C-alpha cells in the first residue's frame, strides 16, 4: 500500500468526520444512552476499525495489516484502562449522568490530538536518533513496574481529579460548585465563573497527556510506520464513549486488567530493547556494532498480546476474586432495584425481583471476609442498601400474609454486615 499525502488527507478527513458526527448527532442533546444504542454504535466503530485493517490485506500489504491489528488491540486495551480513570474523575466531580457523554467525547478528542502530537514527535526523534528505542523500552519497563507496584500496594489511590492543572485553574479563574447544564461558564452573583464541567475537562485533558507517555512508545514497539501508529491510535479511541456506557458496571469487574496491561507493556518494552540492540549504534555497547539478538516478529507480538488479554479477562471473571466481586456487586444492584420497584409493579414482577435479590444476597454472604474487605469500598453504604432492601422485602411479605427468608442482613441490625 502506498502511503502518501492523499492517503493521510483522506484518513484524517474520515476521522474528523466521525468525531463531528458524534458531536452533532449524539452528544449535542444531553441524554443517557441506552444499552441498545451503545451496543449498536460500539459494534459500528469496532467494525470500521477491523475493516480498515482488511484494506491492507486486500492491497497485498500483509505486514502493515498485522502491525495495524497488533497496535489497535494494544491501544484499545490501554484506552479501556483510560476509562477507569475517566470514571474516577467524573465520580469525583459528581458529573450528572446525562452530561457524561460530552465529557467523554472531549476526553477522546483531546486524547487524539495529544497523541497525534506525540506520534509525529516520536517519528521525528526516531528519524534523527534510532537508538531512542532503548529509551522507549526502558520507559515502558519503568511504567509497567510502576503500575505493578500500584496494583500490589494497599495504599489508597491518589485523587485523579486533584492534579496540578485543576488546582492552577481554580487559582486563576473563579469557580462555582454547581453545574449549569453542560456550560463551561455561568453567571453567579453577577460574576462570570467557571463551572465544575470545565474543571472536569481540564482534569481529563491533563490525564490524557500523561497516558500518551505509555501509549505512543508502546505502539512504536510494534511498528515504526507513523501512518499505522496514527490509524491504530485513532480507531482505538473511536467508539470509546459508547463502549463506556455499554460496559459501565463491568469495567471494575476486570480486576486483573492492570496486571494484563503490565504484562503487555513489559513485553513490548523487552521487544523494543531487543530491536535497539539489533540496530545498535551506541559506542559503549558492543563497540557500536549491531548485537546478534533474536528480534520478536510482529505476528508473534500480536499473538502474545491477544493471549494476555484473553487470560486477563477470563481470570478476572472466573477467579475466586472475580466471582466474589460479581456476587457482591449483584447483591447490591438487585437489592437497590427491589427498593425502587414502582407501586404499580405486579406480584409476578416483585416475586422475580425478590428471587434475584435473595439469590445474590445469599451468594454475597458466602464470600470470604478477605474478599469482602478488599473489594467493598464503602462498607456502611453497601450494608445499608442491602439491609434496607431486605427489610422492605420482609414488610412486603408480611403485608401479603406470606413468610419471607430472613437474611443475615436483617438479623444483624446493629452494624455493617461485612
PDB file of N, CA and C in Angstrom, residues 331-391:
ATOM      1  N   UNK A 331     -25.460  -8.387  44.496  1.00  0.00           N
ATOM      2  CA  UNK A 331     -26.270  -8.314  45.715  1.00  0.00           C
ATOM      3  C   UNK A 331     -26.725  -6.877  45.944  1.00  0.00           C
ATOM      4  N   UNK A 332     -25.810  -5.947  45.791  1.00  0.00           N
ATOM      5  CA  UNK A 332     -26.160  -4.538  45.981  1.00  0.00           C
ATOM      6  C   UNK A 332     -27.074  -4.044  44.863  1.00  0.00           C
ATOM      7  N   UNK A 333     -26.782  -4.431  43.623  1.00  0.00           N
ATOM      8  CA  UNK A 333     -27.558  -3.950  42.486  1.00  0.00           C
ATOM      9  C   UNK A 333     -29.017  -4.404  42.551  1.00  0.00           C
ATOM     10  N   UNK A 334     -29.231  -5.713  42.787  1.00  0.00           N
ATOM     11  CA  UNK A 334     -30.606  -6.217  42.785  1.00  0.00           C
ATOM     12  C   UNK A 334     -31.361  -5.816  44.049  1.00  0.00           C
ATOM     13  N   UNK A 335     -30.626  -5.592  45.144  1.00  0.00           N
ATOM     14  CA  UNK A 335     -31.270  -5.076  46.352  1.00  0.00           C
ATOM     15  C   UNK A 335     -31.769  -3.656  46.101  1.00  0.00           C
ATOM     16  N   UNK A 336     -30.943  -2.843  45.483  1.00  0.00           N
ATOM     17  CA  UNK A 336     -31.329  -1.462  45.181  1.00  0.00           C
ATOM     18  C   UNK A 336     -32.524  -1.436  44.226  1.00  0.00           C
ATOM     19  N   UNK A 337     -32.491  -2.305  43.216  1.00  0.00           N
ATOM     20  CA  UNK A 337     -33.593  -2.347  42.251  1.00  0.00           C
ATOM     21  C   UNK A 337     -34.907  -2.734  42.923  1.00  0.00           C
ATOM     22  N   UNK A 338     -34.829  -3.616  43.919  1.00  0.00           N
ATOM     23  CA  UNK A 338     -36.053  -4.040  44.597  1.00  0.00           C
ATOM     24  C   UNK A 338     -36.699  -2.860  45.323  1.00  0.00           C
ATOM     25  N   UNK A 339     -35.869  -2.038  45.963  1.00  0.00           N
ATOM     26  CA  UNK A 339     -36.427  -0.893  46.705  1.00  0.00           C
ATOM     27  C   UNK A 339     -36.997   0.164  45.770  1.00  0.00           C
ATOM     28  N   UNK A 340     -36.619   0.135  44.500  1.00  0.00           N
ATOM     29  CA  UNK A 340     -37.085   1.128  43.542  1.00  0.00           C
ATOM     30  C   UNK A 340     -38.257   0.637  42.701  1.00  0.00           C
ATOM     31  N   UNK A 341     -38.809  -0.526  43.041  1.00  0.00           N
ATOM     32  CA  UNK A 341     -39.966  -1.021  42.302  1.00  0.00           C
ATOM     33  C   UNK A 341     -41.140  -0.063  42.464  1.00  0.00           C
ATOM     34  N   UNK A 342     -41.802   0.217  41.361  1.00  0.00           N
ATOM     35  CA  UNK A 342     -42.955   1.109  41.393  1.00  0.00           C
ATOM     36  C   UNK A 342     -44.135   0.429  42.077  1.00  0.00           C
ATOM     37  N   UNK A 343     -45.018   1.237  42.663  1.00  0.00           N
ATOM     38  CA  UNK A 343     -46.187   0.680  43.344  1.00  0.00           C
ATOM     39  C   UNK A 343     -47.082  -0.103  42.396  1.00  0.00           C
ATOM     40  N   UNK A 344     -46.996   0.240  41.120  1.00  0.00           N
ATOM     41  CA  UNK A 344     -47.825  -0.444  40.129  1.00  0.00           C
ATOM     42  C   UNK A 344     -47.225  -1.778  39.685  1.00  0.00           C
ATOM     43  N   UNK A 345     -46.034  -2.131  40.206  1.00  0.00           N
ATOM     44  CA  UNK A 345     -45.385  -3.391  39.822  1.00  0.00           C
ATOM     45  C   UNK A 345     -46.270  -4.563  40.209  1.00  0.00           C
ATOM     46  N   UNK A 346     -46.381  -5.530  39.313  1.00  0.00           N
ATOM     47  CA  UNK A 346     -47.232  -6.686  39.558  1.00  0.00           C
ATOM     48  C   UNK A 346     -46.604  -7.618  40.583  1.00  0.00           C
ATOM     49  N   UNK A 347     -47.416  -8.523  41.108  1.00  0.00           N
ATOM     50  CA  UNK A 347     -46.921  -9.503  42.073  1.00  0.00           C
ATOM     51  C   UNK A 347     -45.828 -10.360  41.453  1.00  0.00           C
ATOM     52  N   UNK A 348     -46.009 -10.684  40.178  1.00  0.00           N
ATOM     53  CA  UNK A 348     -45.011 -11.507  39.478  1.00  0.00           C
ATOM     54  C   UNK A 348     -43.678 -10.767  39.355  1.00  0.00           C
ATOM     55  N   UNK A 349     -43.731  -9.466  39.052  1.00  0.00           N
ATOM     56  CA  UNK A 349     -42.502  -8.672  38.940  1.00  0.00           C
ATOM     57  C   UNK A 349     -41.794  -8.572  40.283  1.00  0.00           C
ATOM     58  N   UNK A 350     -42.570  -8.371  41.347  1.00  0.00           N
ATOM     59  CA  UNK A 350     -41.982  -8.285  42.684  1.00  0.00           C
ATOM     60  C   UNK A 350     -41.360  -9.610  43.096  1.00  0.00           C
ATOM     61  N   UNK A 351     -42.043 -10.703  42.757  1.00  0.00           N
ATOM     62  CA  UNK A 351     -41.530 -12.024  43.113  1.00  0.00           C
ATOM     63  C   UNK A 351     -40.220 -12.310  42.379  1.00  0.00           C
ATOM     64  N   UNK A 352     -40.174 -11.958  41.090  1.00  0.00           N
ATOM     65  CA  UNK A 352     -38.961 -12.186  40.296  1.00  0.00           C
ATOM     66  C   UNK A 352     -37.804 -11.339  40.824  1.00  0.00           C
ATOM     67  N   UNK A 353     -38.085 -10.052  41.150  1.00  0.00           N
ATOM     68  CA  UNK A 353     -37.045  -9.167  41.681  1.00  0.00           C
ATOM     69  C   UNK A 353     -36.552  -9.658  43.034  1.00  0.00           C
ATOM     70  N   UNK A 354     -37.479 -10.166  43.868  1.00  0.00           N
ATOM     71  CA  UNK A 354     -37.114 -10.665  45.196  1.00  0.00           C
ATOM     72  C   UNK A 354     -36.252 -11.915  45.092  1.00  0.00           C
ATOM     73  N   UNK A 355     -36.568 -12.779  44.139  1.00  0.00           N
ATOM     74  CA  UNK A 355     -35.777 -14.004  43.951  1.00  0.00           C
ATOM     75  C   UNK A 355     -34.339 -13.672  43.579  1.00  0.00           C
ATOM     76  N   UNK A 356     -34.150 -12.722  42.659  1.00  0.00           N
ATOM     77  CA  UNK A 356     -32.800 -12.325  42.253  1.00  0.00           C
ATOM     78  C   UNK A 356     -32.051 -11.718  43.437  1.00  0.00           C
ATOM     79  N   UNK A 357     -32.744 -10.872  44.202  1.00  0.00           N
ATOM     80  CA  UNK A 357     -32.117 -10.233  45.345  1.00  0.00           C
ATOM     81  C   UNK A 357     -31.690 -11.263  46.380  1.00  0.00           C
ATOM     82  N   UNK A 358     -32.601 -12.214  46.694  1.00  0.00           N
ATOM     83  CA  UNK A 358     -32.291 -13.237  47.691  1.00  0.00           C
ATOM     84  C   UNK A 358     -31.146 -14.139  47.239  1.00  0.00           C
ATOM     85  N   UNK A 359     -31.164 -14.493  45.938  1.00  0.00           N
ATOM     86  CA  UNK A 359     -30.129 -15.399  45.421  1.00  0.00           C
ATOM     87  C   UNK A 359     -28.751 -14.757  45.514  1.00  0.00           C
ATOM     88  N   UNK A 360     -28.644 -13.481  45.107  1.00  0.00           N
ATOM     89  CA  UNK A 360     -27.341 -12.832  45.121  1.00  0.00           C
ATOM     90  C   UNK A 360     -26.916 -12.414  46.521  1.00  0.00           C
ATOM     91  N   UNK A 361     -27.904 -12.134  47.384  1.00  0.00           N
ATOM     92  CA  UNK A 361     -27.553 -11.836  48.777  1.00  0.00           C
ATOM     93  C   UNK A 361     -26.944 -13.067  49.434  1.00  0.00           C
ATOM     94  N   UNK A 362     -27.546 -14.224  49.146  1.00  0.00           N
ATOM     95  CA  UNK A 362     -27.017 -15.474  49.688  1.00  0.00           C
ATOM     96  C   UNK A 362     -25.601 -15.722  49.186  1.00  0.00           C
ATOM     97  N   UNK A 363     -25.384 -15.453  47.884  1.00  0.00           N
ATOM     98  CA  UNK A 363     -24.044 -15.643  47.303  1.00  0.00           C
ATOM     99  C   UNK A 363     -23.047 -14.673  47.944  1.00  0.00           C
ATOM    100  N   UNK A 364     -23.484 -13.428  48.187  1.00  0.00           N
ATOM    101  CA  UNK A 364     -22.591 -12.431  48.796  1.00  0.00           C
ATOM    102  C   UNK A 364     -22.227 -12.809  50.217  1.00  0.00           C
ATOM    103  N   UNK A 365     -23.180 -13.431  50.940  1.00  0.00           N
ATOM    104  CA  UNK A 365     -22.906 -13.812  52.329  1.00  0.00           C
ATOM    105  C   UNK A 365     -21.913 -14.965  52.417  1.00  0.00           C
ATOM    106  N   UNK A 366     -21.722 -15.685  51.287  1.00  0.00           N
ATOM    107  CA  UNK A 366     -20.763 -16.792  51.261  1.00  0.00           C
ATOM    108  C   UNK A 366     -19.352 -16.322  50.923  1.00  0.00           C
ATOM    109  N   UNK A 367     -19.231 -15.056  50.515  1.00  0.00           N
ATOM    110  CA  UNK A 367     -17.914 -14.516  50.152  1.00  0.00           C
ATOM    111  C   UNK A 367     -17.053 -14.412  51.403  1.00  0.00           C
ATOM    112  N   UNK A 368     -15.799 -14.804  51.286  1.00  0.00           N
ATOM    113  CA  UNK A 368     -14.900 -14.793  52.438  1.00  0.00           C
ATOM    114  C   UNK A 368     -14.625 -13.367  52.898  1.00  0.00           C
ATOM    115  N   UNK A 369     -14.393 -13.169  54.199  1.00  0.00           N
ATOM    116  CA  UNK A 369     -14.094 -11.830  54.729  1.00  0.00           C
ATOM    117  C   UNK A 369     -12.910 -11.166  54.028  1.00  0.00           C
ATOM    118  N   UNK A 370     -11.954 -11.974  53.558  1.00  0.00           N
ATOM    119  CA  UNK A 370     -10.795 -11.414  52.868  1.00  0.00           C
ATOM    120  C   UNK A 370     -11.223 -10.615  51.641  1.00  0.00           C
ATOM    121  N   UNK A 371     -12.073 -11.244  50.812  1.00  0.00           N
ATOM    122  CA  UNK A 371     -12.502 -10.567  49.593  1.00  0.00           C
ATOM    123  C   UNK A 371     -13.451  -9.419  49.907  1.00  0.00           C
ATOM    124  N   UNK A 372     -14.293  -9.596  50.917  1.00  0.00           N
ATOM    125  CA  UNK A 372     -15.203  -8.508  51.284  1.00  0.00           C
ATOM    126  C   UNK A 372     -14.412  -7.261  51.675  1.00  0.00           C
ATOM    127  N   UNK A 373     -13.386  -7.471  52.504  1.00  0.00           N
ATOM    128  CA  UNK A 373     -12.593  -6.339  52.962  1.00  0.00           C
ATOM    129  C   UNK A 373     -11.852  -5.642  51.841  1.00  0.00           C
ATOM    130  N   UNK A 374     -11.444  -6.411  50.825  1.00  0.00           N
ATOM    131  CA  UNK A 374     -10.653  -5.842  49.733  1.00  0.00           C
ATOM    132  C   UNK A 374     -11.518  -5.222  48.646  1.00  0.00           C
ATOM    133  N   UNK A 375     -12.710  -5.792  48.399  1.00  0.00           N
ATOM    134  CA  UNK A 375     -13.497  -5.407  47.235  1.00  0.00           C
ATOM    135  C   UNK A 375     -14.585  -4.380  47.512  1.00  0.00           C
ATOM    136  N   UNK A 376     -15.051  -4.313  48.739  1.00  0.00           N
ATOM    137  CA  UNK A 376     -16.133  -3.366  49.053  1.00  0.00           C
ATOM    138  C   UNK A 376     -15.520  -2.069  49.562  1.00  0.00           C
ATOM    139  N   UNK A 377     -15.722  -1.007  48.791  1.00  0.00           N
ATOM    140  CA  UNK A 377     -15.066   0.268  49.111  1.00  0.00           C
ATOM    141  C   UNK A 377     -15.793   1.004  50.233  1.00  0.00           C
ATOM    142  N   UNK A 378     -17.124   1.121  50.095  1.00  0.00           N
ATOM    143  CA  UNK A 378     -17.912   1.846  51.093  1.00  0.00           C
ATOM    144  C   UNK A 378     -18.797   0.853  51.843  1.00  0.00           C
ATOM    145  N   UNK A 379     -18.243   0.269  52.897  1.00  0.00           N
ATOM    146  CA  UNK A 379     -18.909  -0.837  53.591  1.00  0.00           C
ATOM    147  C   UNK A 379     -20.236  -0.428  54.227  1.00  0.00           C
ATOM    148  N   UNK A 380     -20.271   0.728  54.876  1.00  0.00           N
ATOM    149  CA  UNK A 380     -21.505   1.166  55.528  1.00  0.00           C
ATOM    150  C   UNK A 380     -22.623   1.372  54.507  1.00  0.00           C
ATOM    151  N   UNK A 381     -22.278   2.011  53.397  1.00  0.00           N
ATOM    152  CA  UNK A 381     -23.268   2.269  52.359  1.00  0.00           C
ATOM    153  C   UNK A 381     -23.774   0.948  51.776  1.00  0.00           C
ATOM    154  N   UNK A 382     -22.853   0.033  51.517  1.00  0.00           N
ATOM    155  CA  UNK A 382     -23.220  -1.281  50.966  1.00  0.00           C
ATOM    156  C   UNK A 382     -24.191  -1.990  51.909  1.00  0.00           C
ATOM    157  N   UNK A 383     -23.849  -2.050  53.177  1.00  0.00           N
ATOM    158  CA  UNK A 383     -24.677  -2.744  54.153  1.00  0.00           C
ATOM    159  C   UNK A 383     -26.055  -2.101  54.283  1.00  0.00           C
ATOM    160  N   UNK A 384     -26.082  -0.768  54.226  1.00  0.00           N
ATOM    161  CA  UNK A 384     -27.345  -0.055  54.364  1.00  0.00           C
ATOM    162  C   UNK A 384     -28.283  -0.359  53.190  1.00  0.00           C
ATOM    163  N   UNK A 385     -27.731  -0.419  51.982  1.00  0.00           N
ATOM    164  CA  UNK A 385     -28.537  -0.727  50.802  1.00  0.00           C
ATOM    165  C   UNK A 385     -29.131  -2.131  50.915  1.00  0.00           C
ATOM    166  N   UNK A 386     -28.281  -3.102  51.290  1.00  0.00           N
ATOM    167  CA  UNK A 386     -28.734  -4.489  51.410  1.00  0.00           C
ATOM    168  C   UNK A 386     -29.784  -4.619  52.509  1.00  0.00           C
ATOM    169  N   UNK A 387     -29.490  -4.041  53.665  1.00  0.00           N
ATOM    170  CA  UNK A 387     -30.395  -4.175  54.812  1.00  0.00           C
ATOM    171  C   UNK A 387     -31.750  -3.532  54.524  1.00  0.00           C
ATOM    172  N   UNK A 388     -31.747  -2.335  53.957  1.00  0.00           N
ATOM    173  CA  UNK A 388     -32.998  -1.634  53.641  1.00  0.00           C
ATOM    174  C   UNK A 388     -33.859  -2.444  52.681  1.00  0.00           C
ATOM    175  N   UNK A 389     -33.207  -3.032  51.664  1.00  0.00           N
ATOM    176  CA  UNK A 389     -33.951  -3.811  50.678  1.00  0.00           C
ATOM    177  C   UNK A 389     -34.594  -5.041  51.304  1.00  0.00           C
ATOM    178  N   UNK A 390     -33.871  -5.722  52.177  1.00  0.00           N
ATOM    179  CA  UNK A 390     -34.420  -6.934  52.782  1.00  0.00           C
ATOM    180  C   UNK A 390     -35.470  -6.612  53.837  1.00  0.00           C
ATOM    181  N   UNK A 391     -35.362  -5.472  54.472  1.00  0.00           N
ATOM    182  CA  UNK A 391     -36.433  -5.048  55.374  1.00  0.00           C
ATOM    183  C   UNK A 391     -37.701  -4.748  54.581  1.00  0.00           C
TER     184      UNK A 391
END
